Coordinates of C-alpha atoms in Angstrom, one line a residue:
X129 CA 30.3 -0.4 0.6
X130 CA 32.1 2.8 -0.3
X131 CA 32.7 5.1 2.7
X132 CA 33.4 8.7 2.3
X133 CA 35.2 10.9 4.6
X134 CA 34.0 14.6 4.5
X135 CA 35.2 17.9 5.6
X136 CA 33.4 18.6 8.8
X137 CA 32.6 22.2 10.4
X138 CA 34.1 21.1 14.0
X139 CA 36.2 19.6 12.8
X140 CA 34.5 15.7 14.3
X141 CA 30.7 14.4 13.5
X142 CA 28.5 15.2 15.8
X143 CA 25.2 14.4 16.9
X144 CA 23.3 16.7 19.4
X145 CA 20.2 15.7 21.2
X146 CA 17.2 18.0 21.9
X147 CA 19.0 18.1 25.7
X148 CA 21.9 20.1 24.0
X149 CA 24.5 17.3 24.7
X150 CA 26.8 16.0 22.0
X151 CA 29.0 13.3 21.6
X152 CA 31.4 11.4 19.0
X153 CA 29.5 10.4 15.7
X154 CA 29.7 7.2 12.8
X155 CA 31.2 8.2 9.0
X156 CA 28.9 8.4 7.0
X157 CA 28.4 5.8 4.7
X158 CA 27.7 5.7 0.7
X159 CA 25.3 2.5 0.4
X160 CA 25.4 3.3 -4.0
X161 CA 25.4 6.2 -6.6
X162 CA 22.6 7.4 -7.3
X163 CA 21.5 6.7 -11.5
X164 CA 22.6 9.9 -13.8
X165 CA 19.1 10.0 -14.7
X166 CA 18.6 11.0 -10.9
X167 CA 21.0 14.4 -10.7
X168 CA 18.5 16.2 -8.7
X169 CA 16.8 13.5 -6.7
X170 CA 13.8 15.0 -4.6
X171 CA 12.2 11.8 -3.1
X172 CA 12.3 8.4 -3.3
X173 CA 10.4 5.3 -1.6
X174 CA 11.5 1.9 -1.4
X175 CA 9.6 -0.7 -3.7
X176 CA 10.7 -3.9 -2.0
X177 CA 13.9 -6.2 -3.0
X178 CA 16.9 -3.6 -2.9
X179 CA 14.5 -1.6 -5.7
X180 CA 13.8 2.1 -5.3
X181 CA 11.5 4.8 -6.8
X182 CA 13.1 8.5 -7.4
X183 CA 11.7 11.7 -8.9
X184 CA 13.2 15.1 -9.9
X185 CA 12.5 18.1 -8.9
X186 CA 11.4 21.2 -11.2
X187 CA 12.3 21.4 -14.9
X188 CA 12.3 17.9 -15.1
X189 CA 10.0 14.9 -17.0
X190 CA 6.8 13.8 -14.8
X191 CA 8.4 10.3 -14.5
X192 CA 9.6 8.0 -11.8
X193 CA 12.9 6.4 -12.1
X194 CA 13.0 3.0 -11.6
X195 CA 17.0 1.9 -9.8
X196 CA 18.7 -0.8 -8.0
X197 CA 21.2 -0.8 -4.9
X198 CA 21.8 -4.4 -5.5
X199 CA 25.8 -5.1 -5.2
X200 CA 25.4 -6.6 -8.4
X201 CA 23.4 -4.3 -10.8
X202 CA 23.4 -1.0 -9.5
X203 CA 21.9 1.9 -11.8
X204 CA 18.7 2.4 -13.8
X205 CA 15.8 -0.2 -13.9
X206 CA 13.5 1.6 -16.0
X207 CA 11.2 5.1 -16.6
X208 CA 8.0 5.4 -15.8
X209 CA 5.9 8.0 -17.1
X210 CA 3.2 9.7 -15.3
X211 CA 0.0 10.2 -17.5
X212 CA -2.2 13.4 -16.6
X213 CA 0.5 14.7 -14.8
X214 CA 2.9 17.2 -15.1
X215 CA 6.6 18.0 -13.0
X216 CA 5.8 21.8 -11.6
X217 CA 8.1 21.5 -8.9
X218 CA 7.9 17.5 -7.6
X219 CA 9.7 17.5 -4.3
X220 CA 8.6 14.7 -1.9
X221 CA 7.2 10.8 -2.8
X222 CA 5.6 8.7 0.0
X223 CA 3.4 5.4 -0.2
X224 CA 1.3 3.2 1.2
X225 CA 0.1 -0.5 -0.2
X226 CA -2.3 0.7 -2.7
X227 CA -0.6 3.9 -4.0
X228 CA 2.4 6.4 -4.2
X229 CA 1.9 9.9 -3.7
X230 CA 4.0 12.4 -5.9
X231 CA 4.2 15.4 -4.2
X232 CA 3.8 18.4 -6.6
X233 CA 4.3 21.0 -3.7
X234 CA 7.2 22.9 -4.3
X235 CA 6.7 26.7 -3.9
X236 CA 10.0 28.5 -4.0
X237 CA 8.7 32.0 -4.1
X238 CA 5.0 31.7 -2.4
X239 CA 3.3 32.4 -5.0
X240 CA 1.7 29.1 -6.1
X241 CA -2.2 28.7 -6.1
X242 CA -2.0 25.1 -7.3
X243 CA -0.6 22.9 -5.5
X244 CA -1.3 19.2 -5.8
X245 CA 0.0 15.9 -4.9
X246 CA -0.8 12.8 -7.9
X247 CA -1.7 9.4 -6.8
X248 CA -0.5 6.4 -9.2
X249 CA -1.2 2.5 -8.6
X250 CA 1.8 1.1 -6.8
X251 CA 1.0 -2.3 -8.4
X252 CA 1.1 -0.4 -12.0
X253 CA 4.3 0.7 -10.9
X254 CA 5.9 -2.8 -10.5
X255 CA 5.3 -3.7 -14.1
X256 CA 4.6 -0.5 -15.9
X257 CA 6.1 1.8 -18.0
X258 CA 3.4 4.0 -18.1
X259 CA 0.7 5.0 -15.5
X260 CA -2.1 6.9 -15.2
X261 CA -2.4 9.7 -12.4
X262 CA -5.3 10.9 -10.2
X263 CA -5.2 14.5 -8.4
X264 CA -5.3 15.7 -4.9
X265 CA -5.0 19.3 -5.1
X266 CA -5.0 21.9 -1.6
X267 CA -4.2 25.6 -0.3
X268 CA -2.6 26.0 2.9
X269 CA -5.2 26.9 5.4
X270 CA -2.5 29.7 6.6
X271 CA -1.3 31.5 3.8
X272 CA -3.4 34.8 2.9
X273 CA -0.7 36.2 0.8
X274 CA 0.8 35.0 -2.5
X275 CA 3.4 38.2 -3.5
X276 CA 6.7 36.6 -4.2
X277 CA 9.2 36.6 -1.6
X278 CA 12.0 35.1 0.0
X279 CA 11.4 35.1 3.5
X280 CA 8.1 32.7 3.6
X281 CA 6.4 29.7 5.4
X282 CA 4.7 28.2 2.8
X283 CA 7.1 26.1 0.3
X284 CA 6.4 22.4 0.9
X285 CA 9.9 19.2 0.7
X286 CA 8.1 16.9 3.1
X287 CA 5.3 14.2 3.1
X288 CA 4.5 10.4 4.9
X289 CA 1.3 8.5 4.6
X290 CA -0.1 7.7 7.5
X291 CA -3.5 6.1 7.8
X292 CA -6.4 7.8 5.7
X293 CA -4.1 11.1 5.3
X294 CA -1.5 12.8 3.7
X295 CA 1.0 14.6 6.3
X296 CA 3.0 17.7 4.8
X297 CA 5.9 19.3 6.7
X298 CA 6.7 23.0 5.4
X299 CA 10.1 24.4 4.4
X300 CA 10.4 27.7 6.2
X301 CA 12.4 30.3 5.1
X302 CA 11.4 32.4 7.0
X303 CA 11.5 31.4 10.3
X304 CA 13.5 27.9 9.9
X305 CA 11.0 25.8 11.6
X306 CA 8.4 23.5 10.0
X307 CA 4.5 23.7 10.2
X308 CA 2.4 20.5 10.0
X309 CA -0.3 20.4 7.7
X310 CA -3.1 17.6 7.2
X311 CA -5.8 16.2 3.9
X312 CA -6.9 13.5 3.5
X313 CA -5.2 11.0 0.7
X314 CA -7.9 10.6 -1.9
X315 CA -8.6 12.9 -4.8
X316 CA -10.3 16.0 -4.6
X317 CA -9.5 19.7 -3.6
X318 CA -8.5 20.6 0.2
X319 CA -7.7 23.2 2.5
X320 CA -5.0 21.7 4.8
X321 CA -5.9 22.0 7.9
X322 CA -2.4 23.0 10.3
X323 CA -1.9 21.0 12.7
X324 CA 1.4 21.3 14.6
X325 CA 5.0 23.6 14.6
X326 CA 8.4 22.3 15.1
X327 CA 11.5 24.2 15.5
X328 CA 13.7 22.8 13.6
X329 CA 16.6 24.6 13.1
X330 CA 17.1 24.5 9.4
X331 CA 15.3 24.1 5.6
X332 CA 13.3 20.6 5.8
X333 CA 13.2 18.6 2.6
X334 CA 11.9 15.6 3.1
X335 CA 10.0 12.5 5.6
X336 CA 9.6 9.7 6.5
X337 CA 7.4 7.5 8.8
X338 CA 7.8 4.3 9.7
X339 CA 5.5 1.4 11.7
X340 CA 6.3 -1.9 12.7
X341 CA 3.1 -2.7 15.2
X342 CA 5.1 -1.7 18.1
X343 CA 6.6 1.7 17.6
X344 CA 5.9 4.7 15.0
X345 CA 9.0 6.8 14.1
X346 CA 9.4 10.1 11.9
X347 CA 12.2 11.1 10.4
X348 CA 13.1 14.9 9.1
X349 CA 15.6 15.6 6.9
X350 CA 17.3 19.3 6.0
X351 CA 20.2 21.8 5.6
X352 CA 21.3 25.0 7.2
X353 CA 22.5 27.2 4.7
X354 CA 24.9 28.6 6.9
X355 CA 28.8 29.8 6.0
X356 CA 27.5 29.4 2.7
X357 CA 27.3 25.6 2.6
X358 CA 24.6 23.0 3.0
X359 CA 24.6 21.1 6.2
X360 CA 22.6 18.4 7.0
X361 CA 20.3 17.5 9.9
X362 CA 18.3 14.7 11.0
X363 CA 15.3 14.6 13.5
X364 CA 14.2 11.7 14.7
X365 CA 10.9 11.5 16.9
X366 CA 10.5 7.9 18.6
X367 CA 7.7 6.8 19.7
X368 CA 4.9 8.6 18.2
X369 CA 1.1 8.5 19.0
X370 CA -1.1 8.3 16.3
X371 CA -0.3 12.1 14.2
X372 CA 1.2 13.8 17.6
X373 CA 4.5 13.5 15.6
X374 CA 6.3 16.8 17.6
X375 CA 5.0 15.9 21.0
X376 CA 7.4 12.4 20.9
X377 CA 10.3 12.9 22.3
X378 CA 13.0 13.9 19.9
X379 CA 16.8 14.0 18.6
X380 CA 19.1 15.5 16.4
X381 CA 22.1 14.8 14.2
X382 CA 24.1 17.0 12.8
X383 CA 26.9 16.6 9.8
X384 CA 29.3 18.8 8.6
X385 CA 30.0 18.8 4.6
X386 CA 27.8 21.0 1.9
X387 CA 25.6 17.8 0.9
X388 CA 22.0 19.0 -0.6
X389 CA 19.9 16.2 1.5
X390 CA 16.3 15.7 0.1
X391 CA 15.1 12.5 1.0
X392 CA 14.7 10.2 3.6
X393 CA 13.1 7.1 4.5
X394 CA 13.1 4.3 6.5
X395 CA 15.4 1.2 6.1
X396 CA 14.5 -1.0 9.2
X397 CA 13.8 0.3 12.7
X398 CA 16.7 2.6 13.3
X399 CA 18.3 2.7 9.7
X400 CA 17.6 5.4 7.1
X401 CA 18.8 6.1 3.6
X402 CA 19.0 9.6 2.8
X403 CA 19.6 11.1 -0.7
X404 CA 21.0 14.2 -1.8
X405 CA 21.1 16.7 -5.2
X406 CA 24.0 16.9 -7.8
X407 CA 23.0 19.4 -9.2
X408 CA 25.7 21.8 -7.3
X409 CA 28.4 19.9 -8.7
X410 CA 28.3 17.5 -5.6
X411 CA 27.8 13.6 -7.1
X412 CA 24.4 12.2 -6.1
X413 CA 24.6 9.4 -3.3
X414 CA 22.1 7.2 -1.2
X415 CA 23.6 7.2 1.7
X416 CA 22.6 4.9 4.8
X417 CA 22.7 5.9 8.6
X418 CA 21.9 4.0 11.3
X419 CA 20.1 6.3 14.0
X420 CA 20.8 5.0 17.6
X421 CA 19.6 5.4 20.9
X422 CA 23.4 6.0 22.2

């Protein structure tokens, strides 16, 4: 593996709880490079066997790109493209055993009045180079206004699957927390019903959730945008009950650097492999961080 040493803000890593106590922090650590067909990776869910599905964000092909992280044969699988759908502003992927959802949700400005998330055959996906899409469109319950602006609640990075439902987790310009919205995960049009709040600090951009029988974990992902950089965060909540994800008990990491993160998911019980954009001139890494208890 290929470990990177980054400029930091304090000059050490740091990692600070929800207490408000810090201590010393891991490197970071580049598990591979992302594929150049991946320059501004948005989401991405593992497919089993060191084999990963990406997507890019707005301006780009509706597609899913196929990779490796194998030692071997890193780099580009194959392209799959998504039939009856097309790339508005995809920002989140998530899955379950049957399906994975491609979240069309992004919604810079506020102003969007259709929204959606497309559901493809995770099977097709395994052997396909084309697929065919069904719809889940929704409004948030919350937002009465659509004039463009700057300053709002209502742009959408984040999504899990977690039983019957679809779990979004806002990006909140306004007021740098996160708002919890719920619809179910079959097609049809929804008002998503808001659930929760969280402050988190910073932009979220992405999820994941995690069960092993035993204990359900969420992961957050993000960037403050401040001295002018971006500067990661992680939120871990451990263990969860049922879709009470912000009443778990919580913690934070924090990184220095000016990484884009936009993704995350879950590795194993404590590891996660986060991805960011290179489309700032940054390259485009999955990078792989174990989140401990210490």
């Amino acid at each position: 593996m290929k470990t990177i040493h980054f400029v930091l803000l304090l000059s050490v890593f740091h990692v600070q709880c929800a207490s408000g106590q810090t201590g010393s922090y891991p490197e970071l650590t580049v598990m591979t490079s992302l594929p150049s067909d991946l320059k501004e990776c948005s989401g991405m869910v593992d497919l089993g066997d060191g084999i990963f599905a990406g997507i890019n964000d707005s301006g780009n092909a509706a597609e899913l790109i196929v990779f490796h992280t194998g030692s071997q044969s890193n780099g580009l699988i194959r392209k799959i493209s998504i039939k009856g759908a097309s790339n508005h502003d995809w920002e989140e992927l998530a899955s379950d055993d049957e399906y994975l959802y491609i979240g069309d949700t992004g919604n810079n400005s506020g102003t969007r009045k259709d929204l959606c998330i497309y559901r493809v055959s995770r099977p097709d996906v395994l052997r396909l180079t084309e697929v065919y899409s069904d719809k889940i469109s929704f409004s948030f319950s919350e937002q009465k206004k659509f004039s463009p602006s700057n300053k709002h609640n209502f742009d959408c990075e984040a999504m899990v699957c977690v039983g019957d439902s679809l779990y979004l987790f806002t990006k909140n310009r306004g007021n740098a927390k996160t708002d919890l919205y719920v619809i179910p995960k079959v097609p049809g049009k929804y008002e998503a019903m808001h659930l929760d709040k969280f402050d988190a600090g910073g932009l979220v951009t992405g999820a994941g959730y995690r069960s092993n029988g035993a204990l359900d974990q969420l992961a957050l992902v993000g960037y403050t945008t401040e001295e002018k950089g971006y500067h990661p965060f992680i939120w871990r909540f451990s263990p969860v009950k049922g879709n009470q994800f912000f009443k778990a008990p919580s913690k934070q990491w924090l990184y220095g650097g000016s990484f884009q993160t936009e993704s995350i998911l879950w590795l194993d019980d404590q590891t996660v492999l986060i991805t960011n954009e290179s489309e700032h001139g940054d390259p485009g890494f999955v990078f792989k961080e174990v989140l401990s208890n210490e």
